[in-house]
CSV table of C-alpha atoms and ligand atoms in Angstrom, one decimal:
chain,number,residue,atom,x,y,z
Q,1,MET,CA,0.0,0.0,0.0
Q,2,THR,CA,1.3,3.4,-0.9
Q,3,LEU,CA,1.5,5.8,2.0
Q,4,ILE,CA,0.0,9.1,1.0
Q,5,ARG,CA,1.7,12.3,2.2
Q,6,ARG,CA,-1.1,14.8,2.7
Q,7,HIS,CA,-0.4,18.5,3.0
Q,8,LYS,CA,-2.9,21.0,4.4
Q,9,ILE,CA,-2.8,24.1,2.4
Q,10,ALA,CA,-4.6,27.4,3.2
Q,11,ALA,CA,-5.3,29.3,0.0
Q,12,ILE,CA,-5.8,33.1,0.4
Q,13,PRO,CA,-6.2,34.4,-3.2
Q,14,ALA,CA,-7.3,37.9,-1.9
Q,15,ASP,CA,-7.2,40.9,-4.4
Q,16,GLY,CA,-6.9,41.8,-8.0
Q,17,ILE,CA,-5.2,39.1,-10.1
Q,18,GLY,CA,-4.6,37.1,-6.8
Q,19,PRO,CA,-7.6,34.7,-7.4
Q,20,GLU,CA,-6.6,34.1,-11.1
Q,21,VAL,CA,-3.0,33.1,-10.3
Q,22,ILE,CA,-3.9,31.1,-7.2
Q,23,ASP,CA,-6.5,29.2,-9.2
Q,24,ALA,CA,-3.9,28.4,-11.7
Q,25,GLY,CA,-1.5,27.4,-9.0
Q,26,LEU,CA,-4.0,25.1,-7.3
Q,27,GLU,CA,-4.7,23.4,-10.7
Q,28,VAL,CA,-1.0,22.7,-11.1
Q,29,LEU,CA,-0.8,21.3,-7.6
Q,30,GLN,CA,-3.6,18.9,-8.4
Q,31,ALA,CA,-1.9,17.9,-11.6
Q,32,LEU,CA,1.3,17.1,-9.5
Q,33,SER,CA,-0.7,15.0,-7.1
Q,34,ALA,CA,-2.4,13.1,-10.0
Q,35,ARG,CA,1.1,12.5,-11.5
Q,36,ALA,CA,2.6,11.2,-8.2
Q,37,SER,CA,-0.2,9.3,-6.4
Q,38,ASP,CA,1.6,9.5,-3.0
Q,39,ILE,CA,1.1,13.3,-2.6
Q,40,ALA,CA,-2.2,14.9,-1.8
Q,41,PHE,CA,-3.1,18.5,-1.1
Q,42,ASP,CA,-6.1,19.3,1.2
Q,43,VAL,CA,-6.9,22.9,0.2
Q,44,THR,CA,-9.1,25.2,2.2
Q,45,ALA,CA,-9.8,28.6,0.6
Q,46,PHE,CA,-10.2,31.7,2.7
Q,47,ASP,CA,-12.1,34.7,1.2
Q,48,TRP,CA,-10.1,37.3,3.1
Q,49,GLY,CA,-8.9,40.5,1.5
Q,50,THR,CA,-10.3,43.8,0.4
Q,51,ASP,CA,-13.8,42.7,-0.5
Q,52,TYR,CA,-14.0,41.0,2.9
Q,53,TYR,CA,-12.8,44.3,4.4
Q,54,LYS,CA,-15.6,46.2,2.7
Q,55,ARG,CA,-18.2,43.8,4.1
Q,56,HIS,CA,-16.7,43.3,7.6
Q,57,GLY,CA,-14.5,46.3,8.3
Q,58,GLU,CA,-11.4,44.0,8.7
Q,59,MET,CA,-9.2,42.2,6.3
Q,60,MET,CA,-9.5,38.9,8.1
Q,61,PRO,CA,-11.4,37.8,11.2
Q,62,LYS,CA,-9.9,38.5,14.6
Q,63,ASP,CA,-9.1,34.9,15.0
Q,64,GLY,CA,-7.6,34.6,11.5
Q,65,LEU,CA,-4.1,33.6,12.7
Q,66,HIS,CA,-5.7,31.0,14.9
Q,67,GLN,CA,-7.6,29.5,11.9
Q,68,LEU,CA,-4.4,29.4,9.8
Q,69,LYS,CA,-2.1,27.9,12.5
Q,70,PRO,CA,-3.0,24.2,11.8
Q,71,PHE,CA,-2.1,24.4,8.1
Q,72,ASP,CA,1.2,23.2,6.7
Q,73,ALA,CA,1.5,26.2,4.4
Q,74,ILE,CA,-0.3,29.3,3.2
Q,75,PHE,CA,-0.6,29.9,-0.6
Q,76,PHE,CA,-1.2,33.6,-0.9
Q,77,GLY,CA,-2.3,35.7,-4.0
Q,78,ALA,CA,-1.9,39.4,-3.5
Q,79,VAL,CA,-3.3,42.3,-1.5
Q,80,GLY,CA,-4.0,45.9,-2.3
Q,81,ALA,CA,-6.9,47.7,-4.0
Q,82,PRO,CA,-7.1,51.1,-5.6
Q,83,ASP,CA,-10.0,52.3,-3.3
Q,84,VAL,CA,-8.6,51.2,0.1
Q,85,PRO,CA,-5.4,52.7,1.6
Q,86,ASP,CA,-2.5,50.3,1.2
Q,87,GLN,CA,-1.5,50.4,4.9
Q,88,ILE,CA,-4.9,49.0,5.8
Q,89,THR,CA,-4.9,46.1,3.3
Q,90,LEU,CA,-1.2,45.3,3.9
Q,91,TRP,CA,-1.0,45.6,7.6
Q,92,GLY,CA,-4.5,44.0,8.0
Q,93,LEU,CA,-3.6,40.8,6.1
Q,94,ARG,CA,-0.2,40.1,4.6
Q,95,LEU,CA,2.0,41.8,7.2
Q,96,ALA,CA,-0.3,40.6,10.0
Q,97,ILE,CA,0.4,37.0,8.9
Q,98,CYS,CA,4.1,37.5,8.3
Q,99,GLN,CA,4.6,39.2,11.7
Q,100,GLY,CA,2.1,37.1,13.7
Q,101,PHE,CA,3.7,33.9,12.5
Q,102,ASP,CA,7.3,35.3,12.8
Q,103,GLN,CA,8.0,34.4,9.2
Q,104,TYR,CA,11.3,36.2,9.5
Q,105,ALA,CA,13.0,34.9,6.4
Q,106,ASN,CA,11.7,36.2,3.1
Q,107,VAL,CA,13.3,34.2,0.3
Q,108,ARG,CA,13.3,35.5,-3.3
Q,109,PRO,CA,15.0,33.3,-5.9
Q,110,THR,CA,15.7,35.0,-9.2
Q,111,ARG,CA,16.8,33.4,-12.4
Q,112,ILE,CA,16.6,34.2,-16.1
Q,113,LEU,CA,14.2,31.4,-17.3
Q,114,PRO,CA,14.7,29.8,-20.7
Q,115,GLY,CA,12.8,31.8,-23.4
Q,116,ILE,CA,12.6,35.0,-21.3
Q,117,SER,CA,15.0,37.8,-22.2
Q,118,SER,CA,16.8,39.9,-19.7
Q,119,PRO,CA,17.2,43.6,-20.3
Q,120,LEU,CA,20.9,43.0,-19.5
Q,121,ARG,CA,23.0,42.9,-22.6
Q,122,GLY,CA,24.3,39.4,-23.5
Q,123,GLN,CA,22.9,37.7,-20.4
Q,124,GLU,CA,21.6,34.2,-20.9
Q,125,PRO,CA,19.8,31.7,-18.5
Q,126,GLY,CA,22.5,30.7,-16.0
Q,127,ASP,CA,24.3,34.0,-15.9
Q,128,LEU,CA,21.9,35.4,-13.3
Q,129,ASP,CA,20.9,32.9,-10.6
Q,130,TRP,CA,20.4,34.5,-7.2
Q,131,VAL,CA,18.6,34.0,-4.0
Q,132,ILE,CA,17.8,37.2,-2.1
Q,133,VAL,CA,17.2,36.6,1.6
Q,134,ARG,CA,15.2,39.5,3.0
Q,135,GLU,CA,14.9,40.2,6.7
Q,136,ASN,CA,11.1,40.1,7.2
Q,137,SER,CA,10.3,40.9,10.8
Q,138,GLU,CA,11.9,44.2,11.8
Q,139,GLY,CA,14.2,46.8,10.3
Q,140,GLU,CA,12.5,49.6,8.4
Q,141,TYR,CA,9.2,47.7,8.4
Q,142,ALA,CA,9.0,47.5,12.2
Q,143,GLY,CA,6.0,49.9,12.3
Q,144,GLN,CA,7.6,52.0,15.0
Q,145,GLY,CA,7.2,55.7,14.9
Q,146,GLY,CA,4.5,58.3,15.1
Q,147,ARG,CA,3.2,61.7,14.0
Q,148,THR,CA,2.6,64.8,16.1
Q,149,HIS,CA,1.3,68.3,15.4
Q,150,ARG,CA,-0.8,66.9,12.5
Q,151,GLY,CA,-1.5,69.4,9.8
Q,152,MET,CA,0.6,72.1,11.5
Q,153,PRO,CA,3.6,73.6,9.9
Q,154,GLU,CA,5.7,72.0,12.7
Q,155,GLU,CA,4.3,68.5,12.0
Q,156,VAL,CA,6.8,65.7,12.6
Q,157,ALA,CA,6.8,62.1,11.7
Q,158,THR,CA,9.3,59.4,12.7
Q,159,GLU,CA,9.7,56.0,11.0
Q,160,VAL,CA,12.1,54.2,13.2
Q,161,ALA,CA,14.1,51.2,11.9
Q,162,ILE,CA,14.6,48.5,14.5
Q,163,PHE,CA,17.6,46.2,14.4
Q,164,THR,CA,18.0,43.6,17.1
Q,165,ARG,CA,20.9,41.3,17.7
Q,166,VAL,CA,18.4,38.4,17.7
Q,167,GLY,CA,16.8,39.5,14.5
Q,168,ILE,CA,20.0,40.1,12.6
Q,169,THR,CA,21.7,37.0,13.8
Q,170,ARG,CA,18.9,34.7,12.8
Q,171,ILE,CA,18.5,36.1,9.3
Q,172,ILE,CA,22.2,36.1,8.6
Q,173,ARG,CA,22.6,32.6,9.9
Q,174,TYR,CA,19.7,31.5,7.6
Q,175,ALA,CA,21.3,33.2,4.7
Q,176,PHE,CA,24.6,31.5,5.3
Q,177,ARG,CA,22.7,28.2,5.4
Q,178,VAL,CA,21.0,29.0,2.0
Q,179,ALA,CA,24.4,29.9,0.6
Q,180,GLN,CA,26.0,26.7,1.9
Q,181,SER,CA,23.2,24.6,0.3
Q,182,ARG,CA,23.9,26.1,-3.2
Q,183,PRO,CA,26.8,24.9,-5.4
Q,184,ARG,CA,28.8,28.2,-5.3
Q,185,LYS,CA,28.6,28.7,-1.5
Q,186,LEU,CA,28.8,32.4,-2.0
Q,187,LEU,CA,27.1,35.1,0.2
Q,188,THR,CA,26.9,38.8,-0.2
Q,189,VAL,CA,25.8,40.8,2.9
Q,190,VAL,CA,24.3,44.1,2.0
Q,191,THR,CA,24.1,47.2,4.3
Q,192,LYS,CA,24.6,50.9,4.3
Q,193,SER,CA,27.0,51.0,7.1
Q,194,ASN,CA,29.1,53.9,5.8
Q,195,ALA,CA,26.2,56.3,6.4
Q,196,GLN,CA,24.0,54.5,8.9
Q,197,LYS,CA,26.4,54.0,11.8
Q,198,HIS,CA,24.4,52.1,14.4
Q,199,GLY,CA,22.1,49.3,13.1
Q,200,MET,CA,24.0,48.8,9.9
Q,201,VAL,CA,27.3,48.5,11.6
Q,202,LEU,CA,25.7,46.0,13.9
Q,203,TRP,CA,24.8,44.0,10.8
Q,204,ASP,CA,28.4,44.0,9.6
Q,205,GLU,CA,29.7,42.9,13.0
Q,206,ILE,CA,27.2,40.1,13.3
Q,207,ALA,CA,27.9,38.9,9.8
Q,208,ALA,CA,31.5,38.6,10.7
Q,209,GLU,CA,30.6,36.6,13.8
Q,210,VAL,CA,28.2,34.3,12.1
Q,211,ALA,CA,30.6,33.7,9.2
Q,212,GLN,CA,32.9,31.8,11.7
Q,213,GLU,CA,30.2,29.1,11.8
Q,214,PHE,CA,30.4,28.6,8.0
Q,215,PRO,CA,34.1,28.3,7.0
Q,216,ASN,CA,33.2,26.8,3.7
Q,217,VAL,CA,31.0,29.7,2.6
Q,218,THR,CA,32.8,32.6,0.8
Q,219,TRP,CA,31.2,35.9,1.8
Q,220,ASP,CA,31.6,39.6,1.1
Q,221,LYS,CA,30.0,42.9,2.0
Q,222,MET,CA,28.4,45.5,-0.3
Q,223,LEU,CA,26.9,48.9,0.3
Q,224,VAL,CA,23.4,48.9,-1.1
Q,225,ASP,CA,23.9,51.6,-3.6
Q,226,ALA,CA,27.0,49.9,-5.0
Q,227,MET,CA,25.1,46.7,-5.0
Q,228,THR,CA,22.6,48.0,-7.6
Q,229,ALA,CA,25.6,48.7,-9.9
Q,230,ARG,CA,27.1,45.2,-9.3
Q,231,MET,CA,23.8,43.5,-9.9
Q,232,THR,CA,23.5,45.2,-13.2
Q,233,LEU,CA,27.1,45.1,-14.4
Q,234,GLN,CA,28.4,41.8,-12.9
Q,235,PRO,CA,25.4,39.7,-12.2
Q,236,GLU,CA,27.4,36.5,-12.5
Q,237,SER,CA,29.5,37.6,-9.5
Q,238,LEU,CA,26.6,37.1,-7.1
Q,239,ASP,CA,24.8,34.1,-5.7
Q,240,THR,CA,23.1,34.4,-2.3
Q,241,ILE,CA,22.3,37.9,-1.0
Q,242,VAL,CA,21.1,39.0,2.4
Q,243,ALA,CA,19.8,42.4,3.2
Q,244,THR,CA,17.5,44.4,5.5
Q,245,ASN,CA,13.7,44.5,4.9
Q,246,LEU,CA,13.7,47.7,2.9
Q,247,HIS,CA,17.0,47.2,1.1
Q,248,ALA,CA,16.0,43.7,0.0
Q,249,ASP,CA,12.6,44.9,-1.0
Q,250,ILE,CA,14.2,47.4,-3.5
Q,251,LEU,CA,16.9,45.0,-4.6
Q,252,SER,CA,14.4,42.2,-5.3
Q,253,ASP,CA,12.4,44.5,-7.7
Q,254,LEU,CA,15.6,45.3,-9.5
Q,255,ALA,CA,16.5,41.5,-9.6
Q,256,ALA,CA,13.0,40.7,-11.0
Q,257,ALA,CA,13.3,43.3,-13.7
Q,258,LEU,CA,16.8,42.1,-14.6
Q,259,ALA,CA,15.5,38.6,-14.9
Q,260,GLY,CA,12.8,39.7,-17.3
Q,261,SER,CA,9.6,40.4,-15.4
Q,262,LEU,CA,8.0,40.8,-12.0
Q,263,GLY,CA,5.5,38.3,-13.5
Q,264,VAL,CA,7.9,35.4,-12.9
Q,265,ALA,CA,9.3,36.4,-9.5
Q,266,PRO,CA,8.2,34.2,-6.5
Q,267,THR,CA,8.7,34.6,-2.8
Q,268,ALA,CA,8.4,32.6,0.4
Q,269,ASN,CA,7.8,34.0,3.9
Q,270,ILE,CA,9.5,31.4,6.0
Q,271,ASP,CA,9.4,30.5,9.7
Q,272,PRO,CA,12.6,28.5,9.6
Q,273,GLU,CA,11.9,27.0,13.1
Q,274,ARG,CA,8.5,25.7,11.7
Q,275,ARG,CA,6.6,26.9,14.7
Q,276,PHE,CA,4.0,28.3,12.3
Q,277,PRO,CA,2.9,27.7,8.7
Q,278,SER,CA,5.1,29.6,6.2
Q,279,MET,CA,3.5,31.6,3.4
Q,280,PHE,CA,4.2,31.5,-0.3
Q,281,GLU,CA,3.2,34.2,-2.8
Q,282,PRO,CA,4.1,35.8,-6.1
Q,283,ILE,CA,5.9,39.1,-5.7
Q,284,HIS,CA,3.9,41.0,-8.3
Q,285,GLY,CA,1.0,42.2,-6.3
Q,286,SER,CA,-2.7,42.7,-7.2
Q,287,ALA,CA,-2.2,44.4,-10.6
Q,288,PHE,CA,-5.7,45.8,-10.9
Q,289,ASP,CA,-5.0,47.1,-14.3
Q,290,ILE,CA,-5.0,43.6,-15.8
Q,291,ALA,CA,-7.4,41.9,-13.3
Q,292,GLY,CA,-10.2,39.9,-14.9
Q,293,LYS,CA,-8.5,40.0,-18.3
Q,294,GLY,CA,-7.2,36.4,-18.1
Q,295,ILE,CA,-3.6,37.5,-19.0
Q,296,ALA,CA,-2.0,37.5,-15.6
Q,297,ASN,CA,1.3,35.6,-15.7
Q,298,PRO,CA,0.9,32.5,-13.5
Q,299,VAL,CA,4.6,31.6,-13.6
Q,300,ALA,CA,5.5,33.5,-10.4
Q,301,THR,CA,2.8,31.5,-8.6
Q,302,PHE,CA,4.1,28.3,-10.1
Q,303,LEU,CA,7.6,29.1,-8.9
Q,304,THR,CA,6.1,30.0,-5.5
Q,305,ALA,CA,4.5,26.6,-5.5
Q,306,CYS,CA,8.0,25.1,-6.1
Q,307,GLN,CA,9.2,26.9,-3.0
Q,308,MET,CA,6.2,25.6,-1.1
Q,309,LEU,CA,6.8,22.0,-2.2
Q,310,ASP,CA,10.4,22.2,-1.2
Q,311,HIS,CA,9.4,23.5,2.2
Q,312,LEU,CA,7.0,20.7,2.6
Q,313,GLY,CA,9.7,18.2,1.8
Q,314,GLU,CA,8.4,17.4,-1.7
Q,315,GLY,CA,11.6,18.1,-3.5
Q,316,ASP,CA,10.8,15.7,-6.4
Q,317,ALA,CA,7.5,17.4,-7.1
Q,318,ALA,CA,9.2,20.8,-6.9
Q,319,ALA,CA,11.8,19.7,-9.5
Q,320,ARG,CA,9.1,18.3,-11.7
Q,321,LEU,CA,7.1,21.5,-11.6
Q,322,MET,CA,10.2,23.6,-12.2
Q,323,LYS,CA,11.1,21.6,-15.2
Q,324,ALA,CA,7.5,21.8,-16.6
Q,325,VAL,CA,7.6,25.6,-16.2
Q,326,GLU,CA,11.0,25.8,-17.9
Q,327,GLU,CA,9.8,23.7,-20.8
Q,328,VAL,CA,6.7,25.8,-21.3
Q,329,CYS,CA,8.7,29.1,-21.2
Q,330,ALA,CA,11.3,27.7,-23.6
Q,331,ALA,CA,8.5,26.8,-26.0
Q,332,GLY,CA,7.4,30.4,-26.0
Q,333,VAL,CA,4.0,29.8,-24.3
Q,334,MET,CA,4.1,33.0,-22.3
Q,335,THR,CA,1.8,35.9,-21.3
Q,336,PRO,CA,2.2,39.4,-22.7
Q,337,ASP,CA,4.3,40.8,-19.8
Q,338,VAL,CA,7.2,38.6,-21.0
Q,339,GLY,CA,6.6,39.2,-24.7
Q,340,GLY,CA,4.2,36.3,-25.4
Q,341,THR,CA,0.6,36.2,-26.5
Q,342,ALA,CA,-0.7,33.4,-24.4
Q,343,THR,CA,-3.4,33.7,-21.7
Q,344,THR,CA,-3.2,32.6,-18.1
Q,345,ARG,CA,-5.3,29.6,-19.1
Q,346,GLU,CA,-3.0,28.6,-22.0
Q,347,VAL,CA,0.1,28.8,-19.9
Q,348,THR,CA,-1.5,26.8,-17.1
Q,349,ASP,CA,-2.7,24.1,-19.5
Q,350,ALA,CA,0.7,23.9,-21.1
Q,351,VAL,CA,2.3,23.4,-17.6
Q,352,ILE,CA,-0.2,20.8,-16.7
Q,353,GLY,CA,0.5,19.0,-20.0
Q,354,ALA,CA,4.2,19.1,-19.3
Q,355,ILE,CA,3.7,17.7,-15.8
Q,356,ARG,CA,1.6,14.8,-17.3
Q,357,GLY,CA,4.2,14.1,-19.9
Q,358,SER,CA,7.1,14.5,-17.6
Q,359,ASN,CA,9.4,11.5,-17.1
Q,360,LEU,CA,11.1,12.9,-14.0
W,401,IPM,C1,7.0,43.2,-1.8
W,401,IPM,C2,6.1,44.3,-1.9
W,401,IPM,C3,5.6,44.7,-0.5
W,401,IPM,C4,6.8,45.0,0.4
W,401,IPM,C5,4.7,45.9,-0.5
W,401,IPM,C6,3.4,45.6,-1.2
W,401,IPM,C7,4.5,46.5,0.8
W,401,IPM,O1,6.7,45.4,-2.5
W,401,IPM,O2,6.6,42.1,-1.4
W,401,IPM,O3,8.2,43.3,-2.2
W,401,IPM,O4,7.4,46.0,0.3
W,401,IPM,O5,7.0,44.1,1.3
W,402,MG,MG1,8.6,45.0,-3.2
């Protein structure tokens, strides 16, 4: 008798193109489980997001985290809508989950996929193959600060970045582990410690301390401004990158653009200690301008599903999905954002077809 490994997935499609790409992602997961009969996904969908907010005055119920806690992973679409302030939608759902579940490692792999062209001159698949590890629990997104004298000429606002020894140490250690698991064993630690002389200098010091634990990883330091130039001019010199919440936010958009499109960029919000479910989402956001048109690029969500499968211990299924996506991209079945003419449906069907036919 085959033992079936069942994974409980909470799907939160939320806003804009979120439902379109999550539907596509769920179909692909079902195709993987049909292909390998020992994997099953029990999916529960949650209708939280901006529509829910308009009906209930909150982005998710008060016990939302409690409802999510028993799941093995969260498969998340996108939040944000043109008619509700971003800080409500974001802090009410996505950041509430990331922070409530202490998903302190945000992992953003970036590669040039076959068939997709990079704006970088002469770059081919393989020349750009990075993993950006973003600190996801503190730093510039700590939510500390305030405003006084509202509306007065002397109005002030503070936005305080928080850097703790615990927070820095755990993310840098995680990044060293990621670097160690990759063939090149190469880590670049990004800060702005020339100008910001407290928190960023602490990053540098802790990086040097943690590096002692990883003698087989080669590491270097970059200032974030110089890093943008290095990513553009010497992409092949980089492999794993770790940076603060805001710096890595900015660098990951640059990375996605250099790899061809935000439409193919995945991300994982990981609790490395596995106390809570981790959350997997495409980076692109809700993209209301194309919502409902059937042309959203599902590739970022498929690659996000690969990260989820890896996290769930389903490395073979992750590899099978990755290979299917690569085949479909190489065959030119792509949505308009990456220069193709295919719809979300067509790309999804092609990937499902490739999974069925795969001999992996
Ligand atoms: C991302 C996004 C978010 C972030 C926005 C929507 C707040 O840009 O996931 O990179 O900055 O974290
Ligand atoms: Mg961003």
